[in-house]
Structure formats: C-alpha cells, structure tokens
Coordinates of N, CA, C and O and ligand atoms in Angstrom, one line a residue:
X1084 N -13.3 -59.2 57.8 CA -14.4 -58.9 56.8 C -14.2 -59.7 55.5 O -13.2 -59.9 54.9
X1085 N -15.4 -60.3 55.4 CA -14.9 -60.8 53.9 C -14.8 -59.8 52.2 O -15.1 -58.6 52.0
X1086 N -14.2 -61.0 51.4 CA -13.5 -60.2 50.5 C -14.3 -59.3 49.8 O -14.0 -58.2 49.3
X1087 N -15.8 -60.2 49.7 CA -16.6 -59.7 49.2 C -17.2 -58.0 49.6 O -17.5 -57.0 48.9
X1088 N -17.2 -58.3 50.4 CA -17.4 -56.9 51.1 C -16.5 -55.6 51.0 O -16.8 -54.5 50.8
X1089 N -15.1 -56.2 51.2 CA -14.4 -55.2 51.1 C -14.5 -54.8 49.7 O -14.9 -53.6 49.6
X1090 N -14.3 -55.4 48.5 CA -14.6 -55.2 47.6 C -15.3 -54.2 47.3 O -14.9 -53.3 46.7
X1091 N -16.6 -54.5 47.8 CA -17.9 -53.6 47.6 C -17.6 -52.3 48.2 O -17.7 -51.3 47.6
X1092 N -17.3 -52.4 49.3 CA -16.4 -51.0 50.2 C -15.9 -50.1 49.5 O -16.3 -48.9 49.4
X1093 N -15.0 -50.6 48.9 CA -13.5 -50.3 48.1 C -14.3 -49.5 46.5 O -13.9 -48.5 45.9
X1094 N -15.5 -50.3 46.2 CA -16.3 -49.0 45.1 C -17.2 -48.1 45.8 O -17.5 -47.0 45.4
X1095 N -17.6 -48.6 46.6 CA -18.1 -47.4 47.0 C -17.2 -45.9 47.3 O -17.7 -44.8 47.0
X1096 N -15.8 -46.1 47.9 CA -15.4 -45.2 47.8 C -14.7 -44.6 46.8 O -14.5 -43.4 46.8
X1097 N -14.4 -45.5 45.7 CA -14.6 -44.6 44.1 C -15.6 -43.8 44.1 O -15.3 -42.7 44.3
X1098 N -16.8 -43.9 44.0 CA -18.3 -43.7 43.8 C -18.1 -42.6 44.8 O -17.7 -41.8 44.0
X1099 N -18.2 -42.0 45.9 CA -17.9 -41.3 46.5 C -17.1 -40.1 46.0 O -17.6 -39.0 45.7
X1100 N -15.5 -40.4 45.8 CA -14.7 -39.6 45.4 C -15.1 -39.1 44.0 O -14.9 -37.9 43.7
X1101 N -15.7 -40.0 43.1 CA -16.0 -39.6 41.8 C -17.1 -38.6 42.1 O -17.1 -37.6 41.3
X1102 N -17.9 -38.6 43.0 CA -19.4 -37.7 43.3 C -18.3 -36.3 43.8 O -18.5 -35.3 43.2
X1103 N -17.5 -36.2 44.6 CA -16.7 -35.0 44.9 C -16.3 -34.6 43.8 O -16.5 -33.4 43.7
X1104 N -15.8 -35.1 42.9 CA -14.9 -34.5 41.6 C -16.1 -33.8 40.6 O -16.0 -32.8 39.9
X1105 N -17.5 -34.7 40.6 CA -18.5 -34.5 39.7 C -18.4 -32.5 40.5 O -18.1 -31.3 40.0
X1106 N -19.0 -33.1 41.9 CA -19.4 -31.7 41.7 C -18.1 -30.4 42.0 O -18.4 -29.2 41.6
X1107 N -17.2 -30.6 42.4 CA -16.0 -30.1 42.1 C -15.9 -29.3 40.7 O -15.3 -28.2 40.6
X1108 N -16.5 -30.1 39.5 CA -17.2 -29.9 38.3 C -17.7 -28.4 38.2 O -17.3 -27.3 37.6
X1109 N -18.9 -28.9 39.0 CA -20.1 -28.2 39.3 C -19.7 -26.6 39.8 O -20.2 -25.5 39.7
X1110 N -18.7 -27.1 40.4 CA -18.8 -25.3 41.0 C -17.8 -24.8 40.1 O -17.6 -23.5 40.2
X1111 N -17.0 -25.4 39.3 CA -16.3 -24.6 38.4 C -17.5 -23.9 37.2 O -17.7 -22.7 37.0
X1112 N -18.0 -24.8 36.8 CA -18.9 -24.4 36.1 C -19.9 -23.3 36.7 O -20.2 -22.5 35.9
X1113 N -20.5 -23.3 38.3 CA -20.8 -22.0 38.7 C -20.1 -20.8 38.7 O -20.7 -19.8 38.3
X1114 N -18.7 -20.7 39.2 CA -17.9 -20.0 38.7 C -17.8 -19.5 37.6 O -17.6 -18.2 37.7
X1115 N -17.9 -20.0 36.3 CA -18.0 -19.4 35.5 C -18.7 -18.6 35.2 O -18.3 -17.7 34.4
X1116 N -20.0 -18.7 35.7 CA -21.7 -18.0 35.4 C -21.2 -17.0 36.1 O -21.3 -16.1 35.3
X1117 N -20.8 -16.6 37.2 CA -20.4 -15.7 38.2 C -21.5 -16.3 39.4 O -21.8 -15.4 40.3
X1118 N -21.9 -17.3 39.5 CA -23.0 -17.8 40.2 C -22.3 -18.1 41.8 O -22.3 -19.2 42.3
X1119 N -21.7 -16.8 42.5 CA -20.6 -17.5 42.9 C -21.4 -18.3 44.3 O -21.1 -19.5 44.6
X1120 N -22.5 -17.6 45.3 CA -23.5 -19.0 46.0 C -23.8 -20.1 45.5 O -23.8 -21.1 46.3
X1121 N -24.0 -20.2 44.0 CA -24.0 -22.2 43.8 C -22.9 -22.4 43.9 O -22.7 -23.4 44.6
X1122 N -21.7 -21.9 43.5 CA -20.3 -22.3 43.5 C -20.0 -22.8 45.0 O -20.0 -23.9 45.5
X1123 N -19.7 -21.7 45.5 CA -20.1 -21.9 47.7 C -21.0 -23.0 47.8 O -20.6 -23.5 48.9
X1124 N -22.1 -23.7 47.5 CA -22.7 -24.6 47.7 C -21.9 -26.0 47.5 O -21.8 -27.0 48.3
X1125 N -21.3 -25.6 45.8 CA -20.9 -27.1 45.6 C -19.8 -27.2 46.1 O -19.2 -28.2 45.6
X1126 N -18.9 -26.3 47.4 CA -17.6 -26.4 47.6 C -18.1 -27.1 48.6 O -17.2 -28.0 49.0
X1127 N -19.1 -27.0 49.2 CA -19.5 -27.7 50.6 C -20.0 -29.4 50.2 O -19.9 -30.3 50.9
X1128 N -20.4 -29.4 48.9 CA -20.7 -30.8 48.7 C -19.8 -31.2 48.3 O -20.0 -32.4 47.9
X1129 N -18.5 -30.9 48.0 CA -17.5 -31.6 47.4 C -16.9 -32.0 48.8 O -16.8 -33.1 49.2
X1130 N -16.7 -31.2 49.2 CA -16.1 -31.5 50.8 C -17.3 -33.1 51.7 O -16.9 -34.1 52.3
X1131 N -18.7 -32.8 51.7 CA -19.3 -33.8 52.1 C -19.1 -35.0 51.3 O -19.1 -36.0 52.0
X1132 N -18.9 -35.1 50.2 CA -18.4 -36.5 49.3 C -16.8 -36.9 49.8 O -16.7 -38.1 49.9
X1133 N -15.8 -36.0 50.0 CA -14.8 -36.5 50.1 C -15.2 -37.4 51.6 O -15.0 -38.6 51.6
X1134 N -15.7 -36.4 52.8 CA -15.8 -36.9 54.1 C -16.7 -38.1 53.9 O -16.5 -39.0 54.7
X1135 N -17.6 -38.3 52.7 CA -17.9 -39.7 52.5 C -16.8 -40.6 52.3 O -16.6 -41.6 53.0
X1136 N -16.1 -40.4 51.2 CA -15.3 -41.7 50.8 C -14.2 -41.9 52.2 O -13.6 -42.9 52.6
X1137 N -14.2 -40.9 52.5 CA -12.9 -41.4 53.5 C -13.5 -42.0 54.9 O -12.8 -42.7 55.6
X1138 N -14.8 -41.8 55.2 CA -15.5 -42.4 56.6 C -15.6 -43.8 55.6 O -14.7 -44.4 56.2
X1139 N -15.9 -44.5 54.8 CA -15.8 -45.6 54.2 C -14.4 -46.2 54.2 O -14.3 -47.4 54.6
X1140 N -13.1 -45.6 53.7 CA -12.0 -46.0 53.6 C -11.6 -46.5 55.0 O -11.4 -47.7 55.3
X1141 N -11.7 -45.1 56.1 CA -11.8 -45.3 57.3 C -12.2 -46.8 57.8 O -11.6 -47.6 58.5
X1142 N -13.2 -46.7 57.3 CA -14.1 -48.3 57.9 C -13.5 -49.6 57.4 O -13.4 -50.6 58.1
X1143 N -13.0 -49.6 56.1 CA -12.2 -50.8 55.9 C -11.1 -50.7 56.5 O -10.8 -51.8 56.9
X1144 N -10.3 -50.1 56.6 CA -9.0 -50.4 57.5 C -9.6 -50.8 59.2 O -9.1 -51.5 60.1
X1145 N -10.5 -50.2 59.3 CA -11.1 -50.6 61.2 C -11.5 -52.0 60.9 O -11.4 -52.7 61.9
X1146 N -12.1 -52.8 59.8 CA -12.3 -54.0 60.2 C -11.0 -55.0 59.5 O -11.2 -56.1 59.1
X1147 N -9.6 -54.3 59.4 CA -9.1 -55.0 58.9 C -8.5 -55.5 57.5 O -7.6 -56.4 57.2
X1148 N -9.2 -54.8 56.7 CA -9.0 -54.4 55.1 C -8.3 -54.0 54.7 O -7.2 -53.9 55.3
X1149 N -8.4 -53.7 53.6 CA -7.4 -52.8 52.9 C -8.0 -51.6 51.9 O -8.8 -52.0 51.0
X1150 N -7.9 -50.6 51.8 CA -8.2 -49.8 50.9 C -7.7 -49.5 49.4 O -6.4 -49.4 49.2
X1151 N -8.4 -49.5 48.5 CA -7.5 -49.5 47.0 C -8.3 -48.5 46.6 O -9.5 -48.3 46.8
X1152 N -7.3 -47.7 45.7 CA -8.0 -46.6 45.2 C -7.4 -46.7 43.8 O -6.3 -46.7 43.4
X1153 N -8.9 -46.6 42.9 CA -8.6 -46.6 41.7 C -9.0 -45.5 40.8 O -9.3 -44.4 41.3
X1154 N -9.0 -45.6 39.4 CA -8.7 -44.2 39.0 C -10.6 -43.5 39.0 O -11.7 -44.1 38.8
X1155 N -10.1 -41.8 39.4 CA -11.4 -41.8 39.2 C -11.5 -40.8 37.8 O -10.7 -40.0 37.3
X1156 N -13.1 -41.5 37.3 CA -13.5 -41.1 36.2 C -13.8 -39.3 35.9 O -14.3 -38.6 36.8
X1157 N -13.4 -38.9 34.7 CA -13.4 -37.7 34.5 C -15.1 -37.4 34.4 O -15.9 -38.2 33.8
X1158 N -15.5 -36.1 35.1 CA -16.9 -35.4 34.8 C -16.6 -34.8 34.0 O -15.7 -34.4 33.3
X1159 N -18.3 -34.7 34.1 CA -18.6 -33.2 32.5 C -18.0 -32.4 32.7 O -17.5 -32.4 33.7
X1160 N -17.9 -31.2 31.8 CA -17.1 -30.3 32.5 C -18.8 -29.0 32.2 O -18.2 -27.9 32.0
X1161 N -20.0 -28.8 32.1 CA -20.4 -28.3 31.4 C -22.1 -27.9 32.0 O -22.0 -27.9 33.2
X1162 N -23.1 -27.7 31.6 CA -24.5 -27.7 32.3 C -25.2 -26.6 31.4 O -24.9 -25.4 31.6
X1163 N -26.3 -27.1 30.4 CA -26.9 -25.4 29.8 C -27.5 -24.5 30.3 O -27.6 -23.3 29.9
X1164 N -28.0 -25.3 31.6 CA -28.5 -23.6 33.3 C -28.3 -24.5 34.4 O -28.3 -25.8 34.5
X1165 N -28.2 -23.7 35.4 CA -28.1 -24.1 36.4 C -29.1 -25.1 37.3 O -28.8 -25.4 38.4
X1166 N -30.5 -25.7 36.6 CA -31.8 -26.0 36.4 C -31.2 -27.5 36.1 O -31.6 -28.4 36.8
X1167 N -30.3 -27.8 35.0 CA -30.1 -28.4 34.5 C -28.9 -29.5 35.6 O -29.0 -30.7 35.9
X1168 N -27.9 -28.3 36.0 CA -27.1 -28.5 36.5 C -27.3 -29.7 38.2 O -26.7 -30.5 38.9
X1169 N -28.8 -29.0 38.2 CA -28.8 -29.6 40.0 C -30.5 -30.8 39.5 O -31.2 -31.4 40.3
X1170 N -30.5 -30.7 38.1 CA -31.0 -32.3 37.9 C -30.2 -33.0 37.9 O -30.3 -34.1 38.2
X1171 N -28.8 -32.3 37.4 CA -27.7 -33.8 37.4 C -27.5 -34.4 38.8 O -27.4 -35.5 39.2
X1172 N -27.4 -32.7 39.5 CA -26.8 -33.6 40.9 C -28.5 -34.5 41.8 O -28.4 -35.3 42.8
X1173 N -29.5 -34.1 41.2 CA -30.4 -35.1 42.5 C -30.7 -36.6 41.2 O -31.4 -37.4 41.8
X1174 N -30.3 -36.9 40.0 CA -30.0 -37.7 39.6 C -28.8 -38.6 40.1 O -28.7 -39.8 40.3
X1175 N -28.1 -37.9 40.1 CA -27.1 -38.5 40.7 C -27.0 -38.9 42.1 O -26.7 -40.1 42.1
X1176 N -27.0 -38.7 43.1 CA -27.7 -38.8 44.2 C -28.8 -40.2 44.5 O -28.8 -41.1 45.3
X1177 N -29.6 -39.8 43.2 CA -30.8 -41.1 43.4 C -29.6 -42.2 43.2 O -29.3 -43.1 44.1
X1178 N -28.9 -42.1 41.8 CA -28.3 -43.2 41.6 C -27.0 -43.6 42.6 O -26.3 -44.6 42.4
X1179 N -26.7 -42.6 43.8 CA -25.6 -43.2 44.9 C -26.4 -44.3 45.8 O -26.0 -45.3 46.4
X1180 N -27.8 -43.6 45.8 CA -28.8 -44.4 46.9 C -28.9 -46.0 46.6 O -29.0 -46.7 47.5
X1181 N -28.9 -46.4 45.3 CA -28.9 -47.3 44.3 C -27.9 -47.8 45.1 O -28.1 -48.5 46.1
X1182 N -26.9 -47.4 44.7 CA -25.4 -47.8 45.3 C -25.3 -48.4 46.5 O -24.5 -49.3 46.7
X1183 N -25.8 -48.0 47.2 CA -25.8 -47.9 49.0 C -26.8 -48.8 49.2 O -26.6 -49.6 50.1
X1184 N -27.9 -48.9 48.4 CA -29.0 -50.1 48.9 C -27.9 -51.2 48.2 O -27.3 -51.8 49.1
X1185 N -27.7 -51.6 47.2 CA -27.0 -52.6 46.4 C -25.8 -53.1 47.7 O -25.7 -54.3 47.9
X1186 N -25.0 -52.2 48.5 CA -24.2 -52.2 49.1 C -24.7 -53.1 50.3 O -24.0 -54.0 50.7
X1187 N -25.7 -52.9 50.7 CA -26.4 -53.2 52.2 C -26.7 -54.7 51.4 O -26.2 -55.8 51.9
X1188 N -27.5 -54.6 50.2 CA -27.8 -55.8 50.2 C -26.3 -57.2 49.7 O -26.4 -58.3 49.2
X1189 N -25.6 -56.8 50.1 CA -24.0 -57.6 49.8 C -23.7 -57.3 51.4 O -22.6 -56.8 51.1
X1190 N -23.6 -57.3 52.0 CA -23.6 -57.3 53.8 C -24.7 -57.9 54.2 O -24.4 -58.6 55.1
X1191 N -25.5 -58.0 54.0 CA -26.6 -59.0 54.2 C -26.6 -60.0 53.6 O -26.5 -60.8 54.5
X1192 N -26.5 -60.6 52.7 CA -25.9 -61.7 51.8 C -24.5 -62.2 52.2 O -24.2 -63.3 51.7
X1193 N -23.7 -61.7 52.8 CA -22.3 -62.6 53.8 C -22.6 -62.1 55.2 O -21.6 -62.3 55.9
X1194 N -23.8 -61.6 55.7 CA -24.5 -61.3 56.8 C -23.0 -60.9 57.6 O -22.1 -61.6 58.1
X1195 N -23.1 -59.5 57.3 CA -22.4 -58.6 58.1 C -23.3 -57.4 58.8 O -23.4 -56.3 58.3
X1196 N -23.7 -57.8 59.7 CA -24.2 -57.1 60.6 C -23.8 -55.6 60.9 O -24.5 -54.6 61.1
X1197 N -22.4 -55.8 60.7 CA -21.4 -54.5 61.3 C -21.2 -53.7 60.2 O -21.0 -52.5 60.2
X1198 N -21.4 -54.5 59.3 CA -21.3 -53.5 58.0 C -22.3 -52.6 57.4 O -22.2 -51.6 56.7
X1199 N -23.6 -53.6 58.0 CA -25.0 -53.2 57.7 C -25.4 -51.8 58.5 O -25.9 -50.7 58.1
X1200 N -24.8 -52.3 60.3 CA -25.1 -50.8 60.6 C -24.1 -49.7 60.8 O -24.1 -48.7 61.6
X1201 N -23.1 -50.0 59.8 CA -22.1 -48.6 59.7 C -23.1 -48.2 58.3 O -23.7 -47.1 58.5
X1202 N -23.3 -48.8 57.2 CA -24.1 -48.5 56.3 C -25.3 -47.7 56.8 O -25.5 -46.7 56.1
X1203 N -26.3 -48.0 57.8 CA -27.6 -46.9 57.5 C -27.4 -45.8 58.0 O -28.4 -45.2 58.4
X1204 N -25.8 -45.1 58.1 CA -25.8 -43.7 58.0 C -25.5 -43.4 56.9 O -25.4 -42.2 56.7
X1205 N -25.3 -44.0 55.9 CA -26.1 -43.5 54.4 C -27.1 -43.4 54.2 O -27.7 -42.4 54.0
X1206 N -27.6 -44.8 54.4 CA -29.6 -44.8 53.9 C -29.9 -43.1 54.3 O -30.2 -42.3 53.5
X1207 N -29.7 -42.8 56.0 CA -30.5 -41.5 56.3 C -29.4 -40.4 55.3 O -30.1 -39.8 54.6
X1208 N -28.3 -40.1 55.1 CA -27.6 -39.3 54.5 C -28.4 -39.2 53.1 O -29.0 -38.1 52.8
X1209 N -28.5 -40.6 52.2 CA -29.0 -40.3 51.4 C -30.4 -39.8 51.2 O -30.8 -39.6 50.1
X1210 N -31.0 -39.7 52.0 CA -32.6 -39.0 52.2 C -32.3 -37.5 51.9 O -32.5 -36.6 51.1
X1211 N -31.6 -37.5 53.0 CA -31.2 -35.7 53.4 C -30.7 -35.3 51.8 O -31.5 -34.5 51.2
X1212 N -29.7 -35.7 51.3 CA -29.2 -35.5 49.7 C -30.0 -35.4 48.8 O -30.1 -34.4 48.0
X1213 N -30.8 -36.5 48.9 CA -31.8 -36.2 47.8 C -33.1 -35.1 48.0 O -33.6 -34.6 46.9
X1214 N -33.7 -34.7 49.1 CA -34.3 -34.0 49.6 C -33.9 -32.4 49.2 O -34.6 -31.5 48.7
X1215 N -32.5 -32.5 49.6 CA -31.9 -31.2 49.3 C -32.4 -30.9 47.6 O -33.3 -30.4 47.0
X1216 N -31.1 -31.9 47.2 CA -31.3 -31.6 45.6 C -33.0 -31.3 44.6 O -33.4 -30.7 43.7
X1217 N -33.5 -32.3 45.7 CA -34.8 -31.9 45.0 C -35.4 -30.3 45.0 O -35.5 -29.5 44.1
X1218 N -35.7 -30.4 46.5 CA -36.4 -28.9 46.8 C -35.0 -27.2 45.7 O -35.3 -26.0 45.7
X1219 N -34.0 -27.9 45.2 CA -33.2 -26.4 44.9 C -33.7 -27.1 43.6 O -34.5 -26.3 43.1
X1220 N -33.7 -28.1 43.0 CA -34.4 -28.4 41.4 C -36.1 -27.5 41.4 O -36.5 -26.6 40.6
X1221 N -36.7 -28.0 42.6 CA -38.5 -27.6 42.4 C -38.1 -25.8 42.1 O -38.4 -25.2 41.1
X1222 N -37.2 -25.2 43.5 CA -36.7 -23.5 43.0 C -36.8 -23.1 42.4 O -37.4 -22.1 42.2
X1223 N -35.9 -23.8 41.3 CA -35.3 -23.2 40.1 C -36.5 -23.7 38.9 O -36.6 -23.2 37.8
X1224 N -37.1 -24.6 39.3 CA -38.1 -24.5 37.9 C -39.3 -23.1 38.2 O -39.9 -22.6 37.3
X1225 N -39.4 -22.9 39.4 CA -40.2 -22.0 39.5 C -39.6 -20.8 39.4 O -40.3 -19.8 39.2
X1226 N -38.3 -20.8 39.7 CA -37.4 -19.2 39.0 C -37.8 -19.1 37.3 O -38.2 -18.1 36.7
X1227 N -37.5 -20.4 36.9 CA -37.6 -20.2 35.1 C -36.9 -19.3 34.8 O -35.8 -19.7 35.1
X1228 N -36.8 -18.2 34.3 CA -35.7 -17.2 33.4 C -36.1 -16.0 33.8 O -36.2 -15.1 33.0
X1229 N -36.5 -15.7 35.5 CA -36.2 -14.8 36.3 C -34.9 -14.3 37.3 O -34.9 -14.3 38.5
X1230 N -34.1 -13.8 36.7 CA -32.8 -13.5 37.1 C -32.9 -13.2 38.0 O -31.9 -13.5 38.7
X1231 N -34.2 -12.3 38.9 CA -33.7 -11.6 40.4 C -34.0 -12.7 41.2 O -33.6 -12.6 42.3
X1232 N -34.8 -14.2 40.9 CA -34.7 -15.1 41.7 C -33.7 -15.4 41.8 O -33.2 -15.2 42.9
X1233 N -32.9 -15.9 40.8 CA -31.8 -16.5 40.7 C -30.9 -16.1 41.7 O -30.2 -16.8 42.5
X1234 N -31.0 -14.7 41.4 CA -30.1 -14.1 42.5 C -30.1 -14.3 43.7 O -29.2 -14.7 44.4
X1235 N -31.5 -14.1 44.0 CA -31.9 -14.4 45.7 C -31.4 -15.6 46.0 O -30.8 -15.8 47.1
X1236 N -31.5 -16.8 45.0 CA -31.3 -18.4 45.8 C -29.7 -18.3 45.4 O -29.1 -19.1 46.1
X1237 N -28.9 -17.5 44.6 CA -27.8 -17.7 44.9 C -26.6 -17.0 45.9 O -25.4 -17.1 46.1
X1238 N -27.9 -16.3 46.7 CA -27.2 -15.6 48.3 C -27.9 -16.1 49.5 O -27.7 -16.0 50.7
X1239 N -29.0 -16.8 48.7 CA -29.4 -18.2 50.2 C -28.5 -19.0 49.6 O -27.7 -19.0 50.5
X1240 N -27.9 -19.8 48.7 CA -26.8 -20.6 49.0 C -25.8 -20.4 49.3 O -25.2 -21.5 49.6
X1241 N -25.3 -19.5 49.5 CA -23.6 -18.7 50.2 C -23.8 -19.2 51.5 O -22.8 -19.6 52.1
X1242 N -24.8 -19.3 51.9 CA -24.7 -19.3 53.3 C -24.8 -21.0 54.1 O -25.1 -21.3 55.3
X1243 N -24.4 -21.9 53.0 CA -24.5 -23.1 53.3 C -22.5 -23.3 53.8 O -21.5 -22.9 53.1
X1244 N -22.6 -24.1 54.8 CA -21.5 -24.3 55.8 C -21.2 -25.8 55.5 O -22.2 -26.6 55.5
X1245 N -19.6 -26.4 55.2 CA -20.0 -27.7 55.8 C -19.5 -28.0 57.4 O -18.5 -27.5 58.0
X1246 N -20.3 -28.7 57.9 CA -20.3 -29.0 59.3 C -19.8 -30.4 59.5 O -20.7 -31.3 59.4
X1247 N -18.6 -30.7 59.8 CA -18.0 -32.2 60.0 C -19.3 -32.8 60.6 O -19.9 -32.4 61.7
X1248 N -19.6 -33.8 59.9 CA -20.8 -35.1 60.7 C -20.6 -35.6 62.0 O -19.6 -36.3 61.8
X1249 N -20.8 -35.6 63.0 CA -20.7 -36.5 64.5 C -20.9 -37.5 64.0 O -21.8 -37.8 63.2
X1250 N -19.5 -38.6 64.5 CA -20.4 -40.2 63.9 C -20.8 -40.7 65.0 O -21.4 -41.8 65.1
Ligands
FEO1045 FE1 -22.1 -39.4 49.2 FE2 -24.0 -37.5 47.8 O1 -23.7 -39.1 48.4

C-alpha cells in the first residue's frame, strides 16, 4: 500500500476513535439528565465508532502497514438539551462523510482499487448515520419542551442494540 494511503488510513482512524470518545461524551452528559435511553443509545454508538476505527486499523495491517495511533482530542464535555446534543452528533457525522469522501478520493489518486472497495462500506455506513441522526434531530424539534415526548423517545432509544457488522 502506498504511504500515502496509509497515512490517510492511519487518520481516519483517529477520526473514528475521536467520534467514540465524542459520543462517549454524549452519554455521560445523558446520564446526567437522567436521560438514561439517550445514554443506552450513545453506548451503542460509541461501540459502532470503536468497531469503526479498528475494522480500518484492521485493514492496514491486512495490506501490510502499520498502524499509529495518535493522541485523541478531548470533547465537550456539555450540550444545553438534548436537541442540541444530536445536532452535534448529525453534524458531526456529515463532517466524517467529508472524511470518507476526501479518503476515497486519495485511493483513487494512487489508484487503489482495494482500498476504494474496502471504503464504500462507509459511503453506505455513512448514509445509515446520518439518516439516523437526522430523523432523532426532526423528533426532538417536534417534542420542543414536551417532557412526555421526551420520555417516550427516550424508551424507544433503550431499545437500540449494537449488532457486530457482517463484513
Ligand atoms: Fe464512524 Fe459515525 O462514523
């Protein structure tokens, strides 16, 4: 693989691990609300970010690489509602897609093929992610400062599982 790539690899899975810690964040801060279904939500996306960086890490040692891990950046620790909270996360999200396209287009440019199609199971990952985050942002604007909604979507979130990916 060339270096260039690995390189690029090698932030992505910062980028990755930093997105676990962000929301790792996140559910502390649900916790605190007593919100404890967003909290159960974001324990499941903290776990889907890690299983990101490491199916990536994974992938550079299979073509030969090396993995380096460098430090990751501290999150907020904080959110003024929970409204607020899961604009950060489909913000954030948009901006991994960023990532992932920028990624593909550096495998394409030293035309790595192999790298291109281990990559579009992000492209679709990232669809599903942002999709998600959207439709619980559209909820919650339509909860507004109705507590028994709140409640309700935070006992439809309990009930989110994570399910190791088939690759
Ligand atoms: Fe690993 Fe949420 O993107």
């Amino acid at each position: 693989m060339k270096k260039e790539m690995e390189k690029a690899l090698n932030k992505q899975v910062n980028a990755e691990l930093y997105s676990s810690y962000l929301y790792l964040a996140m559910e502390s801060y649900f916790q605190s609300i007593s919100l404890s279904g967003f909290a159960s939500w974001m324990r499941v996306q903290v776990q889907e970010e890690m299983f990101h960086g490491i199916k990536i890490y994974d992938y550079i040692h299979e073509r030969g690489g090396k993995a380096r891990l460098e430090a990751i950046a501290k999150p907020e620790e904080k959110w003024e509602t929970p409204l607020a909270a899961f604009e950060h996360v489909l913000a954030h999200e948009q901006h991994v897609t960023g990532l992932i396209n920028n990624l593909i287009d550096v495998a394409l440019d030293v035309r790595d093929h192999a790298a291109k199609a281990f990559l579009d199971w992000f492209i679709t990952e990232q669809v599903e992610e942002e999709s998600t985050a959207g439709q619980i942002v559209d909820r919650l604007r339509l909860i507004g400062k109705d507590s028994s909604g709140l409640f309700l979507l935070d006992t439809e979130l309990a009930k989110r599982v994570f399910v190791v990916p088939v690759k």
